[in-house]
mmCIF file with all atom_site columns, C-alpha atoms in Angstrom:
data_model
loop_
_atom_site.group_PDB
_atom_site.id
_atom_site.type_symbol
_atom_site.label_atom_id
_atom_site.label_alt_id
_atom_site.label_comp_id
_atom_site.label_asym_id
_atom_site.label_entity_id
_atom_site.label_seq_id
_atom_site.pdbx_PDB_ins_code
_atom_site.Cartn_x
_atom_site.Cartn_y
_atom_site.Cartn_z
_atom_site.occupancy
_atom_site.B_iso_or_equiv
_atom_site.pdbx_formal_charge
_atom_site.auth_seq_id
_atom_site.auth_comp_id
_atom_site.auth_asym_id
_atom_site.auth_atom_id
_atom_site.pdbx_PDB_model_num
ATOM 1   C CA . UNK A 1 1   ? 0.000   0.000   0.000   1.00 58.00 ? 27  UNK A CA 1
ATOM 2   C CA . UNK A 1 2   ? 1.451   3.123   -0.972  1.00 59.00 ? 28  UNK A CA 1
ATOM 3   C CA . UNK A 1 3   ? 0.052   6.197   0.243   1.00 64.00 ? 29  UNK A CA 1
ATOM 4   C CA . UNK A 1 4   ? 1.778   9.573   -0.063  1.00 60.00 ? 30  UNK A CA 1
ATOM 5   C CA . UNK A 1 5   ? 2.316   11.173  2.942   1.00 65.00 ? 31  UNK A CA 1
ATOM 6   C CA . UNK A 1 6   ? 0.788   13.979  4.219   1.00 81.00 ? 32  UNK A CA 1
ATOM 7   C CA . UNK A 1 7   ? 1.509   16.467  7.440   1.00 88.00 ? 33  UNK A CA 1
ATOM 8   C CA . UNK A 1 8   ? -1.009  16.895  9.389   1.00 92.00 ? 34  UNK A CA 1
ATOM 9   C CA . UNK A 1 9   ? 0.944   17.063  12.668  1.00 93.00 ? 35  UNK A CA 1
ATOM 10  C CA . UNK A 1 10  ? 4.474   18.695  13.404  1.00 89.00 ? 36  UNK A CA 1
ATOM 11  C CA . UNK A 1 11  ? 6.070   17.076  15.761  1.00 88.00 ? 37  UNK A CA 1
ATOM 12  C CA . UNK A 1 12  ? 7.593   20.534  18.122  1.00 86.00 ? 38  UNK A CA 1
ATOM 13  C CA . UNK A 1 13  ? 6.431   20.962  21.406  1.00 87.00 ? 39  UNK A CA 1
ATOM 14  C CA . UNK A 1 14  ? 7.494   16.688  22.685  1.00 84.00 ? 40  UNK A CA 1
ATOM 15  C CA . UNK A 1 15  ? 5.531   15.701  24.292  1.00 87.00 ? 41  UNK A CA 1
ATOM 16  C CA . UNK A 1 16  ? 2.190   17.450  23.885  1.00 93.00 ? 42  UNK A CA 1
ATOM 17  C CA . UNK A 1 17  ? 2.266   17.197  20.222  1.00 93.00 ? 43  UNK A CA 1
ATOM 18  C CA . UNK A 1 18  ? 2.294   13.995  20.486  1.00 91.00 ? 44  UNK A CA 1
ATOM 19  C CA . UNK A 1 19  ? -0.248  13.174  22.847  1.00 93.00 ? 45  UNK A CA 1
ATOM 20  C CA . UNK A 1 20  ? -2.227  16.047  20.899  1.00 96.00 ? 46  UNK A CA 1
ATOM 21  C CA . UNK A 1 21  ? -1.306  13.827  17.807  1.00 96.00 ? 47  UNK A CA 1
ATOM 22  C CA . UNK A 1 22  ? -2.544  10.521  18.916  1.00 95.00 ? 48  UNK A CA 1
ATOM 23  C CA . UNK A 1 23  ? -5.511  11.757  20.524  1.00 95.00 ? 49  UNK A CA 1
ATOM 24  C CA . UNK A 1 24  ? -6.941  12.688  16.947  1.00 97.00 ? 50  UNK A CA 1
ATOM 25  C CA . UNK A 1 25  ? -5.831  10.342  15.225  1.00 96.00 ? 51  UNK A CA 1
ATOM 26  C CA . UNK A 1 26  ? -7.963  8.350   18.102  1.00 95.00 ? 52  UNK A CA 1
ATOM 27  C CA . UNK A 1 27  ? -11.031 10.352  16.596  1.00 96.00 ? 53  UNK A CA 1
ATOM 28  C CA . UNK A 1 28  ? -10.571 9.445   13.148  1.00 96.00 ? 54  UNK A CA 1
ATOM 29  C CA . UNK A 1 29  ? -10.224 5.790   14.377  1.00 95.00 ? 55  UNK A CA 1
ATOM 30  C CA . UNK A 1 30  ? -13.342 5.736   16.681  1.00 95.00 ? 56  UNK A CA 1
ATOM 31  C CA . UNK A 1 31  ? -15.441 7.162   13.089  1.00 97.00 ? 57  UNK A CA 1
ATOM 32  C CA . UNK A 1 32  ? -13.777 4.901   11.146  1.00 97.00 ? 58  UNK A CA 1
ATOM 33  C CA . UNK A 1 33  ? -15.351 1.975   13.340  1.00 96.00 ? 59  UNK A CA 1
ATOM 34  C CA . UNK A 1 34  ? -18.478 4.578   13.397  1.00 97.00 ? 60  UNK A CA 1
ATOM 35  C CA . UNK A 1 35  ? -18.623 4.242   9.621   1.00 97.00 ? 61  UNK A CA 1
ATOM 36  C CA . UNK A 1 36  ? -17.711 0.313   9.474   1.00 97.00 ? 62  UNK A CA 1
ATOM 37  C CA . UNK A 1 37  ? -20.875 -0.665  11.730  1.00 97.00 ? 63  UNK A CA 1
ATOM 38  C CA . UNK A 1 38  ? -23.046 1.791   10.092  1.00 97.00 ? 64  UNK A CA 1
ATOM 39  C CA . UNK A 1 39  ? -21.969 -0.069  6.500   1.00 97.00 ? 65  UNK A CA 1
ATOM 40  C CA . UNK A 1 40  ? -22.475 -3.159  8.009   1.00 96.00 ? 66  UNK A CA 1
ATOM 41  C CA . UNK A 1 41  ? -25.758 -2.587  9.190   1.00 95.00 ? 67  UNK A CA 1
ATOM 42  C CA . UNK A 1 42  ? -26.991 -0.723  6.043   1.00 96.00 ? 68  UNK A CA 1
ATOM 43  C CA . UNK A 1 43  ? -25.936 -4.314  4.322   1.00 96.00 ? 69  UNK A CA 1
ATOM 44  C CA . UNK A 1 44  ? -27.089 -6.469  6.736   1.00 94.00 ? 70  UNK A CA 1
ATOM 45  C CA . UNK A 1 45  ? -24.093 -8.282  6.952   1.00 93.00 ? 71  UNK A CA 1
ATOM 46  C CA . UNK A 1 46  ? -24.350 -11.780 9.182   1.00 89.00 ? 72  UNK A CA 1
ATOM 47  C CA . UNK A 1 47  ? -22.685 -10.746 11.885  1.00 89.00 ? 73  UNK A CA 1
ATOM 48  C CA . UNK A 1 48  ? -23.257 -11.953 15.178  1.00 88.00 ? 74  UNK A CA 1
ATOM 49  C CA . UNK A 1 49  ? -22.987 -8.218  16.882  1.00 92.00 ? 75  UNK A CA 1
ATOM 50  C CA . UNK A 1 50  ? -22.061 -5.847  14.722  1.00 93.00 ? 76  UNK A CA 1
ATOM 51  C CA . UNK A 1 51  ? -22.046 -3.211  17.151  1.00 91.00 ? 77  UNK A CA 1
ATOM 52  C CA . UNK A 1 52  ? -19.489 -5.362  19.699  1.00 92.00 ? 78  UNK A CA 1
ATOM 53  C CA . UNK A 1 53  ? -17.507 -6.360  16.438  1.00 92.00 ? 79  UNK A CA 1
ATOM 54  C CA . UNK A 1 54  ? -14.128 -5.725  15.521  1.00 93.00 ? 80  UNK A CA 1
ATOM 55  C CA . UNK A 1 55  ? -12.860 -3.779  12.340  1.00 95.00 ? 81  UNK A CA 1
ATOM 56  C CA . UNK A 1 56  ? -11.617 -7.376  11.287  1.00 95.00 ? 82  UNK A CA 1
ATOM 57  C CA . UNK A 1 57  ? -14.364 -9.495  11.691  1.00 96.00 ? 83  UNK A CA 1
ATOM 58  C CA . UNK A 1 58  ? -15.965 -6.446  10.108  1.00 97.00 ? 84  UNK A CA 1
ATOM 59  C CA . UNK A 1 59  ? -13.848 -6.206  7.218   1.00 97.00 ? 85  UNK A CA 1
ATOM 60  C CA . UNK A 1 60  ? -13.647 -10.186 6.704   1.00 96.00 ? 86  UNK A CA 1
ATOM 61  C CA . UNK A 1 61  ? -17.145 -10.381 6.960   1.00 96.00 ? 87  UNK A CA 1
ATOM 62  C CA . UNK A 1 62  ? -17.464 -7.523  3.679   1.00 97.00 ? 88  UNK A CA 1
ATOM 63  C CA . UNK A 1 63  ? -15.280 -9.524  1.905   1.00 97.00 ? 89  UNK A CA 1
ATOM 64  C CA . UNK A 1 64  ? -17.102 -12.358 2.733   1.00 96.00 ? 90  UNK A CA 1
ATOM 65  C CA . UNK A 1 65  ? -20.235 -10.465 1.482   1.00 96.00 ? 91  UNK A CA 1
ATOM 66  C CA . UNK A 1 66  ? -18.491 -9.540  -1.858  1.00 96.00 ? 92  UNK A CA 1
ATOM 67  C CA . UNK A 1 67  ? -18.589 -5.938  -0.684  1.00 96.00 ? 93  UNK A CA 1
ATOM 68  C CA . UNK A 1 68  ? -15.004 -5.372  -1.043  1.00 95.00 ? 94  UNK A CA 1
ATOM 69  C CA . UNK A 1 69  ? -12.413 -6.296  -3.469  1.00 94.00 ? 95  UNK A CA 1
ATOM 70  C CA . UNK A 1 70  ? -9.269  -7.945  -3.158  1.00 95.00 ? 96  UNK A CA 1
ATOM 71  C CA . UNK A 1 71  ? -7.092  -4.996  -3.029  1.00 94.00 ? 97  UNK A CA 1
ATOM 72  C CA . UNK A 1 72  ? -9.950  -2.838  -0.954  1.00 95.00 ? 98  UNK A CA 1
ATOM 73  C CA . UNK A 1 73  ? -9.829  -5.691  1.785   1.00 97.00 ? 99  UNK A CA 1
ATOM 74  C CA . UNK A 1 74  ? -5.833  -5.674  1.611   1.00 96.00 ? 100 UNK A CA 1
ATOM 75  C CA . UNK A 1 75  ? -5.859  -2.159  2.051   1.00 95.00 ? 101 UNK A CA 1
ATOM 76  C CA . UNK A 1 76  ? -7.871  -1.816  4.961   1.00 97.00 ? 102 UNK A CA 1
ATOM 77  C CA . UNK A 1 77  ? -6.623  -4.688  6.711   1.00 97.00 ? 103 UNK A CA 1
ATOM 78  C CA . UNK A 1 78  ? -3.545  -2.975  6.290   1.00 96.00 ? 104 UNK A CA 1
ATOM 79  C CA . UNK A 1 79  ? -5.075  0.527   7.871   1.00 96.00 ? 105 UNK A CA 1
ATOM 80  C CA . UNK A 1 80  ? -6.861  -1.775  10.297  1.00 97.00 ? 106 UNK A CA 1
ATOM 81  C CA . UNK A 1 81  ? -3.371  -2.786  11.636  1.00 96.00 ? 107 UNK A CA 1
ATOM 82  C CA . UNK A 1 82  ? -1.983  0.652   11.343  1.00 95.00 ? 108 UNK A CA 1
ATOM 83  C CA . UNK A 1 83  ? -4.648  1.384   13.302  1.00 95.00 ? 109 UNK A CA 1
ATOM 84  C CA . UNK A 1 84  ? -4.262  -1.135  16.149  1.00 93.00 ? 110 UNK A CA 1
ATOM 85  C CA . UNK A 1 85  ? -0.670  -0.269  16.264  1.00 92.00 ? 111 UNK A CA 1
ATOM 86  C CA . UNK A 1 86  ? -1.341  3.464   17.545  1.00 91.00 ? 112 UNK A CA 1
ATOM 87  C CA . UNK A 1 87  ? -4.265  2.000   20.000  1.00 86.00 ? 113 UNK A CA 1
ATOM 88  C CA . UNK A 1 88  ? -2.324  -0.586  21.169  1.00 86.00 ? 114 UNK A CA 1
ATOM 89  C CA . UNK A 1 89  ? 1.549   -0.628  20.911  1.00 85.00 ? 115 UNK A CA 1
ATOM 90  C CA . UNK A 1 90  ? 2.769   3.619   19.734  1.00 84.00 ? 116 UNK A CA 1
ATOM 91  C CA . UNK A 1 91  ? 3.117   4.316   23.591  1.00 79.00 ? 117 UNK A CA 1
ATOM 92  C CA . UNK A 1 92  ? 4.866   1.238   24.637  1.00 80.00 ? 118 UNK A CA 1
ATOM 93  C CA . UNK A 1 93  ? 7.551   0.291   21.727  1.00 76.00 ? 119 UNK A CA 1
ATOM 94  C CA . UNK A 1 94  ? 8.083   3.689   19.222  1.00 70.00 ? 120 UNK A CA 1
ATOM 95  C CA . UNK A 1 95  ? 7.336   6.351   21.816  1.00 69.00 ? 121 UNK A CA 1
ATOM 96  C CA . UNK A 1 96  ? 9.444   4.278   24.568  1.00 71.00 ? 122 UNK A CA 1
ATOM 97  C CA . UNK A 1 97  ? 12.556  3.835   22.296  1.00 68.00 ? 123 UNK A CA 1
ATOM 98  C CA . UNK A 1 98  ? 15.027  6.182   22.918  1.00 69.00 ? 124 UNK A CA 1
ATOM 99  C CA . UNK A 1 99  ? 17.839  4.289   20.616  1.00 75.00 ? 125 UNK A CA 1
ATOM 100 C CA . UNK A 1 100 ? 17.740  7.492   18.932  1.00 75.00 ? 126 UNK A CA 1
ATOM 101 C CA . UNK A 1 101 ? 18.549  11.257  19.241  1.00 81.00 ? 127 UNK A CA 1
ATOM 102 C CA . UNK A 1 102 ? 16.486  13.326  19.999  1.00 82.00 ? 128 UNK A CA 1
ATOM 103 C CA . UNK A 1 103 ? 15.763  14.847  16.150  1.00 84.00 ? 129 UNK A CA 1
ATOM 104 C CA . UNK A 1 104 ? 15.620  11.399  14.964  1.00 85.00 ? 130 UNK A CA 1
ATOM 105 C CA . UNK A 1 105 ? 12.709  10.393  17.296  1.00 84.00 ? 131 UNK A CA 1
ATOM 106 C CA . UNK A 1 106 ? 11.113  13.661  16.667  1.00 86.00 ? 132 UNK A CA 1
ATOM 107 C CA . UNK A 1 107 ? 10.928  12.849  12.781  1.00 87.00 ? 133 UNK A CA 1
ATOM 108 C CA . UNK A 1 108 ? 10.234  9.018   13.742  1.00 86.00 ? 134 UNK A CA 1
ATOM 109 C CA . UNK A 1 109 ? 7.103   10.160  15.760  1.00 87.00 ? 135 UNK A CA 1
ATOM 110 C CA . UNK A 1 110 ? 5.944   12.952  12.745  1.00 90.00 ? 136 UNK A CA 1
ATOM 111 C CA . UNK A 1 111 ? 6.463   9.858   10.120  1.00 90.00 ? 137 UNK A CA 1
ATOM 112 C CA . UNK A 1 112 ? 4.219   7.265   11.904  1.00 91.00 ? 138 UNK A CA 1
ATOM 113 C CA . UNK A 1 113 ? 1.707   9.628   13.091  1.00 94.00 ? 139 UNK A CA 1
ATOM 114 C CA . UNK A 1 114 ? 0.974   11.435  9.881   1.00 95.00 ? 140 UNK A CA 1
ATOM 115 C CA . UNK A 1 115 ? 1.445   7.969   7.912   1.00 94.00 ? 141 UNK A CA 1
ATOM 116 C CA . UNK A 1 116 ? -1.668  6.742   10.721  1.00 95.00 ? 142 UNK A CA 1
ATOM 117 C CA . UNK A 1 117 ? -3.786  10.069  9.728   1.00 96.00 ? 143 UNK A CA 1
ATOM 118 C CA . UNK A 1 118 ? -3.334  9.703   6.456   1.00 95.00 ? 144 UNK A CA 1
ATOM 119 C CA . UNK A 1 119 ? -4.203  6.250   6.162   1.00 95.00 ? 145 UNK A CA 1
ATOM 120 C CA . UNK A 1 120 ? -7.116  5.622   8.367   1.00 96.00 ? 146 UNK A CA 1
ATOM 121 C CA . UNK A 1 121 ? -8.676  9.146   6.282   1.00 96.00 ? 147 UNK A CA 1
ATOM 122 C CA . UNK A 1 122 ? -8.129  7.270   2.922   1.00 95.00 ? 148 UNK A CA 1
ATOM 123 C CA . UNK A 1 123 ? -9.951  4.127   4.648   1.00 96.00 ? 149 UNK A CA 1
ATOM 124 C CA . UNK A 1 124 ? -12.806 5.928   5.807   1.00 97.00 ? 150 UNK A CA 1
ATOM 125 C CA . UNK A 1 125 ? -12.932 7.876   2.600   1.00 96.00 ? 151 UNK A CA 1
ATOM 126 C CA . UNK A 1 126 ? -13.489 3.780   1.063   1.00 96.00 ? 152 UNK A CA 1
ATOM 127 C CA . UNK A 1 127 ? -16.037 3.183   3.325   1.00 97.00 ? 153 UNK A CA 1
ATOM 128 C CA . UNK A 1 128 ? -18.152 6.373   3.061   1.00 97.00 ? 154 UNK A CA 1
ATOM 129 C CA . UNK A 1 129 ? -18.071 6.154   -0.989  1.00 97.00 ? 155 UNK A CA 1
ATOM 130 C CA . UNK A 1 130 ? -19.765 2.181   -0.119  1.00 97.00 ? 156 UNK A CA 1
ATOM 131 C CA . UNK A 1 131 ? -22.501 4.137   2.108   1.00 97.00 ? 157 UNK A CA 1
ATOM 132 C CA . UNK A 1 132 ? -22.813 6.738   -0.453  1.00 97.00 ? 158 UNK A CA 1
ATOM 133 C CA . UNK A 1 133 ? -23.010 4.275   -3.052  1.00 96.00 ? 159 UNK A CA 1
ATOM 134 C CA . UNK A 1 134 ? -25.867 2.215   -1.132  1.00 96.00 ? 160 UNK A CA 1
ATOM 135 C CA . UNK A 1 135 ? -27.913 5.669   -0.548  1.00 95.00 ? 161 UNK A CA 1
ATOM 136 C CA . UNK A 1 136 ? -28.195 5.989   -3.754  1.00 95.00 ? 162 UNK A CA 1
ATOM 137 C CA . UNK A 1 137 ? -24.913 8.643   -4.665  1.00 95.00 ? 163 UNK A CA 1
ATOM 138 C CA . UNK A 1 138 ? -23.211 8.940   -7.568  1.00 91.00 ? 164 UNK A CA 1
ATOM 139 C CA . UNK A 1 139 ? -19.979 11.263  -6.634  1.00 92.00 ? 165 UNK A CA 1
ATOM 140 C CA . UNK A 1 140 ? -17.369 9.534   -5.185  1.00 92.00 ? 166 UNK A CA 1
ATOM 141 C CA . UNK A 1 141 ? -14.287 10.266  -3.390  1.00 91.00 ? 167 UNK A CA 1
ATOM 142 C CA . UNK A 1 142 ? -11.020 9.762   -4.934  1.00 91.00 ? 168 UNK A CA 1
ATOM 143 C CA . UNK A 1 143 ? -8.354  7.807   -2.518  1.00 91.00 ? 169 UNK A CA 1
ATOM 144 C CA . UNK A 1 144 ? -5.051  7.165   -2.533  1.00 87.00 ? 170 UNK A CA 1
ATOM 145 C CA . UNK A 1 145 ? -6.178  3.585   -2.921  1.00 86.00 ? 171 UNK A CA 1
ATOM 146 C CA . UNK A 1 146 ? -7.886  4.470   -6.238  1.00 85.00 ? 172 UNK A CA 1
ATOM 147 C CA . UNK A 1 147 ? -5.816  2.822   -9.098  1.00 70.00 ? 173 UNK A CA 1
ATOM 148 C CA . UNK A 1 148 ? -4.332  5.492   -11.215 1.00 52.00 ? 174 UNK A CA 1
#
């Protein structure tokens, strides 16, 4: 998956802008899950709760479904990961390893974080144009997952 990268943090102020950093990407991951159960549940997807599901089993069970395609389930099983990585391991192994100087870590922290925003935007930009779709609209949004 190959996503150019954007900035939507700068990493200055350590380590506020971080926390600052994390806490929306946070957002953007809580109505990316949002947007996954509401898809789900337009589609009626057999799922045993979708509302107590995880962005896996959701994301298995669209492929499943024939919702997705290959490459859209790769890519957000990909941002599902990326995802999982800020929630469950940024803290404890990047922000925790101080191998590195101090400018190094700085651009290290920018890197992943604005690699996570950008990502888990293009995802939910995937799964709104499937809502869309099912409501009936006809202008999509373009992703960076969009082939060329």
């Amino acid at each position: 998956m190959v996503v150019p990268l954007m900035t939507f943090f700068e990493i200055k102020n350590f380590p506020d802008d971080v926390y600052k950093a994390v806490g929306k990407i946070i957002k953007s991951s809580q109505e990316l899950e949002r947007d996954y159960k509401t898809l789900a549940t337009k589609l009626k997807l057999k799922v045993k709760d979708i509302n107590n599901s995880s962005l896996n089993k959701l994301n298995n069970a669209l492929k499943k479904s024939g919702n997705l395609t290959p490459k859209e389930y790769n890519n957000l099983k990909e941002v599902i990961q990326v995802r999982n990585d800020i929630n469950h391991k940024f803290f404890i192994e990047i922000f925790d390893d101080i191998s590195k100087g101090y400018d190094e870590i700085m651009v290290k922290f920018s890197n992943v974080l604005n690699y996570s925003q950008c990502v888990i935007y293009e995802a939910n930009d995937v799964i709104k144009n499937k809502i869309d779709a099912l409501d009936g609209k006809t202008i999509m949004r373009r992703t960076a997952f969009d082939d060329n």
